[in-house]
C-alpha positions in Angstrom: -8.9 -4.8 -1.8 -7.4 -8.3 -2.5 -7.7 -7.4 -6.3 -7.1 -5.5 -4.6 -4.3 -6.9 -2.1 -2.3 -8.2 0.9 1.0 -7.2 0.7 3.0 -9.9 -0.6 6.8 -9.4 1.1 10.0 -10.7 2.1 11.9 -8.8 5.1 14.6 -6.1 4.0 16.6 -4.9 6.6 17.0 -1.0 7.4 20.5 -0.4 7.7 20.7 2.3 10.1 18.8 -0.2 13.3 17.2 -3.6 11.6 14.2 -2.6 10.9 13.1 -4.8 8.7 10.1 -4.4 6.3 8.9 -7.2 3.5 10.2 -6.5 0.1 12.0 -3.3 0.6 13.8 -2.0 3.6 14.3 1.3 5.0 17.7 2.4 5.5 18.4 6.1 7.2 20.6 7.6 4.4 21.0 11.0 3.0 19.1 14.1 3.9 18.9 18.2 3.2 18.1 20.3 5.5 14.9 20.6 6.9 11.9 23.3 7.0 12.9 25.4 9.3 10.0 26.2 11.8 9.5 28.4 15.6 11.2 26.7 18.6 12.4 23.8 15.8 15.1 21.6 17.2 18.1 22.0 15.5 18.6 18.7 13.9 22.0 17.3 15.5 19.8 17.9 18.8 17.6 15.1 17.3 17.8 11.3 18.2 16.2 8.1 16.1 13.2 6.1 18.1 11.9 3.0 16.5 8.1 1.8 17.7 5.9 -1.2 16.4 3.2 -2.5 17.2 0.3 -5.0 15.0 -2.4 -2.6 13.3 -4.0 -3.6 10.6 -3.8 -6.9 10.7 0.2 -5.9 10.5 3.1 -5.1 11.3 3.5 -1.6 11.3 6.6 0.5 12.8 7.0 4.4 12.9 10.8 5.5 13.5 10.3 9.2 14.4 13.5 11.7 14.6 12.9 14.2 18.4 14.4 16.1 20.8 13.7 13.4 22.9 11.9 10.1 23.7 9.2 11.1 25.3 8.3 13.3 22.3 8.1 10.4 20.2 6.4 8.2 22.2 3.6 10.8 22.9 3.8 11.3 18.6 4.2 7.7 18.1 0.9 6.3 20.6 -1.0 9.6 19.1 -0.2 8.0 15.7 -1.1 4.0 16.4 -4.2 5.6 18.3 -5.0 7.1 14.8 -4.2 3.5 12.6 -6.6 1.4 15.1 -9.6 4.3 14.5 -9.1 4.0 10.4 -9.0 0.7 11.7 -12.3 0.5 13.0 -13.4 2.0 10.0 -12.2 0.6 7.2 -11.7 -2.9 7.9 -13.8 -5.7 6.4 -13.0 -8.6 8.9 -14.7 -6.7 11.5 -17.8 -7.4 11.1 -18.5 -3.6 13.6 -16.5 -1.6 11.8 -18.3 1.2 9.5 -17.5 -0.1 6.1 -18.8 -3.2 7.9 -21.8 -2.5 8.9 -22.8 0.2 5.7 -22.3 -2.7 3.2 -25.1 -4.3 5.4 -27.3 -1.8 4.8 -26.5 -2.5 1.0 -29.7 -2.9 -1.4 -31.8 -0.3 1.1 -32.6 2.4 -1.5 -31.5 4.3 1.7 -28.8 6.9 1.4 -26.3 7.1 5.0 -24.1 8.7 6.4 -20.9 7.9 7.1 -17.4 9.3 8.6 -15.6 12.0 6.7 -12.5 9.1 6.4 -14.4 6.8 4.6 -16.2 9.3 2.3 -12.7 10.6 1.9 -11.0 7.1 1.6 -14.3 6.3 -1.4 -13.8 9.7 -3.6 -9.4 8.0 -3.8 -11.2 5.1 -4.4 -13.6 6.6 -7.4 -10.8 8.1 -9.0 -8.2 5.4 -8.8 -11.3 3.3 -10.1 -11.6 5.8 -13.0 -7.9 6.3 -14.0 -7.6 2.2 -14.5 -10.3 1.7 -16.3 -11.9 -0.6 -13.5 -8.2 -2.0 -13.0 -8.6 -0.7 -9.3 -12.4 -1.4 -8.0 -13.3 -1.0 -4.3 -16.3 -3.1 -4.4 -15.1 -6.2 -5.1 -15.7 -7.7 -1.5 -18.1 -11.0 -2.8 -15.1 -11.7 -5.1 -12.5 -11.4 -2.1 -14.6 -13.7 -0.3 -14.6 -16.4 -2.3 -11.3 -16.8 -3.0 -10.8 -16.5 1.0 -12.6 -19.8 0.8 -11.2 -21.2 -1.9 -7.2 -21.0 0.1 -8.8 -22.5 2.2 -10.1 -25.2 1.0 -7.6 -25.1 -2.3 -11.5 -25.6 -4.4 -11.5 -22.9 -6.9 -14.7 -20.8 -7.1 -17.8 -21.9 -8.6 -18.7 -20.7 -12.0 -22.8 -20.1 -11.1 -20.6 -17.7 -8.0 -18.5 -16.2 -9.3 -21.3 -15.2 -11.8 -23.2 -14.0 -8.6 -20.7 -12.3 -6.8 -20.4 -10.6 -10.5 -23.1 -8.7 -10.3 -22.9 -7.0 -6.6 -19.0 -5.8 -8.2 -19.0 -2.6 -10.0 -18.4 1.1 -8.4 -20.8 2.3 -10.8 -23.2 0.5 -7.9 -22.4 3.2 -4.6 -23.7 6.6 -5.7 -22.1 9.2 -3.1 -24.0 12.6 -3.0 -21.8 15.2 -4.2 -21.3 17.2 -1.2 -22.7 16.1 1.8 -21.3 12.4 3.7 -24.1 10.2 2.1 -24.1 6.7 -0.1 -25.9 4.0 -1.1 -25.0 0.1 -2.4 -27.5 0.0 -4.5 -27.6 -3.7 -4.2 -28.2 -6.3 -2.1 -25.4 -8.0 -1.0 -22.0 -5.8 -2.3 -18.8 -5.8 -0.4 -16.4 -3.1 -0.4 -12.8 -4.5 0.5 -10.0 -1.6 1.0 -7.0 -3.5 1.0 -5.9 -1.8 -1.9 -5.5 1.2 -0.6 -5.9 1.4 2.7 -2.9 0.1 4.3 -0.5 3.5 1.8 -4.0 6.3 3.4 -3.2 4.3 7.6 0.7 5.9 6.1 -0.6 8.6 5.0 -2.7 10.1 8.6 0.0 7.9 10.5 2.2 10.9 8.9 0.2 14.0 9.5 -0.6 12.7 13.3 3.2 13.3 13.5 3.7 16.2 11.8 0.9 18.1 14.2 3.1 16.8 17.1 6.1 18.7 15.6 8.1 15.7 14.8 9.5 16.6 10.3 11.6 13.8 10.1 10.1 10.7 10.3 9.3 7.7 8.5 6.2 5.3 8.5 5.2 1.1 7.2 3.1 -1.3 7.1 3.1 -4.3 6.1 5.9 -3.5 3.1 4.3 -0.3 2.2 6.5 2.5 2.9 5.9 6.4 4.0 8.8 9.0 4.5 8.0 12.8 6.0 11.6 14.8 5.6 14.6 12.8 5.6 17.3 11.2 8.5 19.5 14.2 10.0 22.5 15.5 7.8 21.1 12.7 5.2 19.5 13.7 1.7 16.4 11.5 1.5 15.4 7.9 3.3 17.5 4.4 1.6 14.9 1.9 0.5 16.9 -0.9 -0.8 14.3 -2.5 -3.3 13.8 -6.6 -3.4 15.8 -8.0 -6.3 14.6 -9.6 -9.8 15.8 -12.9 -8.9 14.4 -14.0 -5.1 18.1 -16.3 -4.9 20.1 -12.6 -5.1 21.9 -10.9 -2.5 21.9 -8.2 -4.3 19.1 -5.0 -5.3 19.1 -1.6 -6.2 18.5 1.7 -4.0 15.9 4.2 -4.2 16.5 7.3 -2.2 13.0 8.9 -0.6 11.9 12.4 0.6 8.3 13.5 1.0 7.6 9.8 -1.0 6.0 6.7 0.0 6.6 3.5 -1.8 4.2 0.5 -2.0 4.8 -2.9 -3.5 2.1 -5.8 -5.1 2.8 -9.3 -6.4 2.5 -13.3 -5.7 6.1 -14.1 -4.9 5.2 -15.4 -1.7 0.9 -15.4 -1.3 -0.6 -17.3 -3.8 -2.4 -20.3 -3.6 -2.1 -23.1 -6.3 -5.4 -25.5 -7.4 -5.1 -28.3 -9.5 -2.0 -27.4 -10.3 -2.5 -24.5 -11.5 -1.1 -21.2 -9.7 -3.0 -18.1 -8.2 -2.6 -15.0 -7.4 -4.2 -13.4 -4.5 -4.8 -10.3 -6.2 -8.0 -10.5 -7.5 -8.7 -9.2 -11.3 -12.1 -7.2 -10.7 -13.3 -8.2 -14.4 -13.3 -11.4 -13.9 -13.0 -12.2 -10.9 -10.0 -14.9 -10.3 -7.5 -14.6 -9.2 -3.9 -13.7 -11.5 -2.2 -16.4 -12.8 0.0 -13.5 -14.3 3.6 -13.9 -11.7 4.8 -10.2 -11.5 6.6 -8.3 -8.8 5.5 -4.1 -8.9 7.3 -1.4 -6.9 5.8 1.8 -7.4 6.8 4.9 -6.2 4.3 8.0 -5.9 3.9 11.2 -3.6 1.5 9.9 -1.0 1.5 6.7 1.0 -2.7 5.3 -1.2 -1.6 7.0 -4.7 2.0 3.7 -4.4 -0.7 1.6 -2.8 -3.3 1.9 -5.0 -1.1 2.2 -8.2 1.0 -1.0 -7.5 -2.6 -3.0 -7.6 -3.5 -1.8 -10.8 0.3 -1.9 -12.6 -0.4 -5.5 -11.5 -3.6 -5.8 -12.5 -2.9 -4.6 -16.4 0.4 -6.6 -16.3 3.8 -5.2 -16.2 4.5 -4.4 -19.7 1.3 -2.5 -20.2 0.8 -1.8 -16.2 4.1 0.2 -16.9 2.8 1.5 -20.0 0.5 3.0 -17.7 2.2 4.5 -15.1 4.5 6.5 -17.5 0.9 8.2 -17.7 0.6 8.8 -14.2 1.8 12.7 -13.2 4.3 12.1 -10.2 4.5 8.6 -10.5 7.3 5.3 -10.9 8.1 1.4 -11.5 9.1 -1.3 -11.7 7.4 -3.9 -12.6 9.6 -8.0 -12.9 7.3 -10.3 -15.2 8.3 -13.4 -13.2 8.8 -17.4 -14.6 11.3 -19.4 -16.1 12.9 -16.2 -17.1 12.9 -12.5 -15.9 11.7 -9.6 -17.7 12.3 -5.6 -16.1 9.8 -2.9 -17.3 10.8 -0.2 -15.8 9.3 4.2 -16.1 10.5 6.5 -17.3 10.9 8.4 -13.8 12.1 5.4 -12.3 16.0 6.2 -12.3 14.7 9.3 -10.9 14.0 7.8 -7.5 16.7 5.6 -7.6 19.8 6.8 -5.7 23.0 7.7 -7.4 25.5 5.0 -8.2 23.3 2.2 -7.3 22.5 -1.0 -9.7 22.1 -5.0 -9.1 25.8 -5.2 -9.2 27.1 -2.6 -7.2 29.8 -2.7 -4.8 27.8 -1.8 -1.9 23.9 -2.9 -1.9 24.0 -5.7 -0.1 24.4 -3.4 2.8 20.9 -3.7 3.3 20.7 -7.2 3.2 
């Protein structure tokens, strides 16, 4: 949801074998013994395999530990197929996607059947819309369209265009049946945009497919969002380098994650300047304007969808208020940087819990993953 956002990220590198990702770099570091399953391969028999494709318009990577390339290849193929399936449901660029076909029927007064996937992501989106008092809103599509045009033309949306779009924004205008997979978009011209949650949701689904294929240790990355399952053999978790506060700095902190996800958001690399003013690609749902407050946000959560959505929310609320909001959520952590002439850092209470021991911006080994 480009209120939602297209992730602004710059590549960082993974230690073990150059797994390059924007804003976050993944490195296989430490792991505990994984849960044993009948006929599960021993850890010493596992090898690391990496696969990459372009999915959902971004580089999508899988790192899999498996007994053989054949097993890893089969699992990755099934996982990528699932992501492609989700894109065919959720893309707002494809007029034939399920969500765009639904939007074409907005305002017709009818309840329409939807897939389980669309119903699920709407339920998740509604949760975050309510939890954030509207800072996260999947109905910002009309605003997104205006700002895509603004980036091309370098001209601000007119006040009249913003006012017209605002009439179509608000999840209260979407009605979901409590049990059945039926929903209605109340107003003609409504447009859903899942840019603030779709990639994280796809990461969760990608790992679920790998799990069903017997994979127990894997990493999935999509355009800077990362979700991990288990940990590399003999390690305690996946080591993930967080982008340093200053763009020119080479040092940063490292997260150590297992069965978790991390997402980042901000305008360091994606923005437009119009009439001397800088506007983020992230849209404030209440006003329809691109954010002018610069920030860089990293969120750790238990699922990719949650991390993705919360990174958007913190960006919209701003670093200070956003981190305070994170502290009220369960099992989530965040670091938010307010960017400007000086960089101000805000950390949630649980942020340090996810850091690798002795990791700090000045640690001697912090440039390993650069």
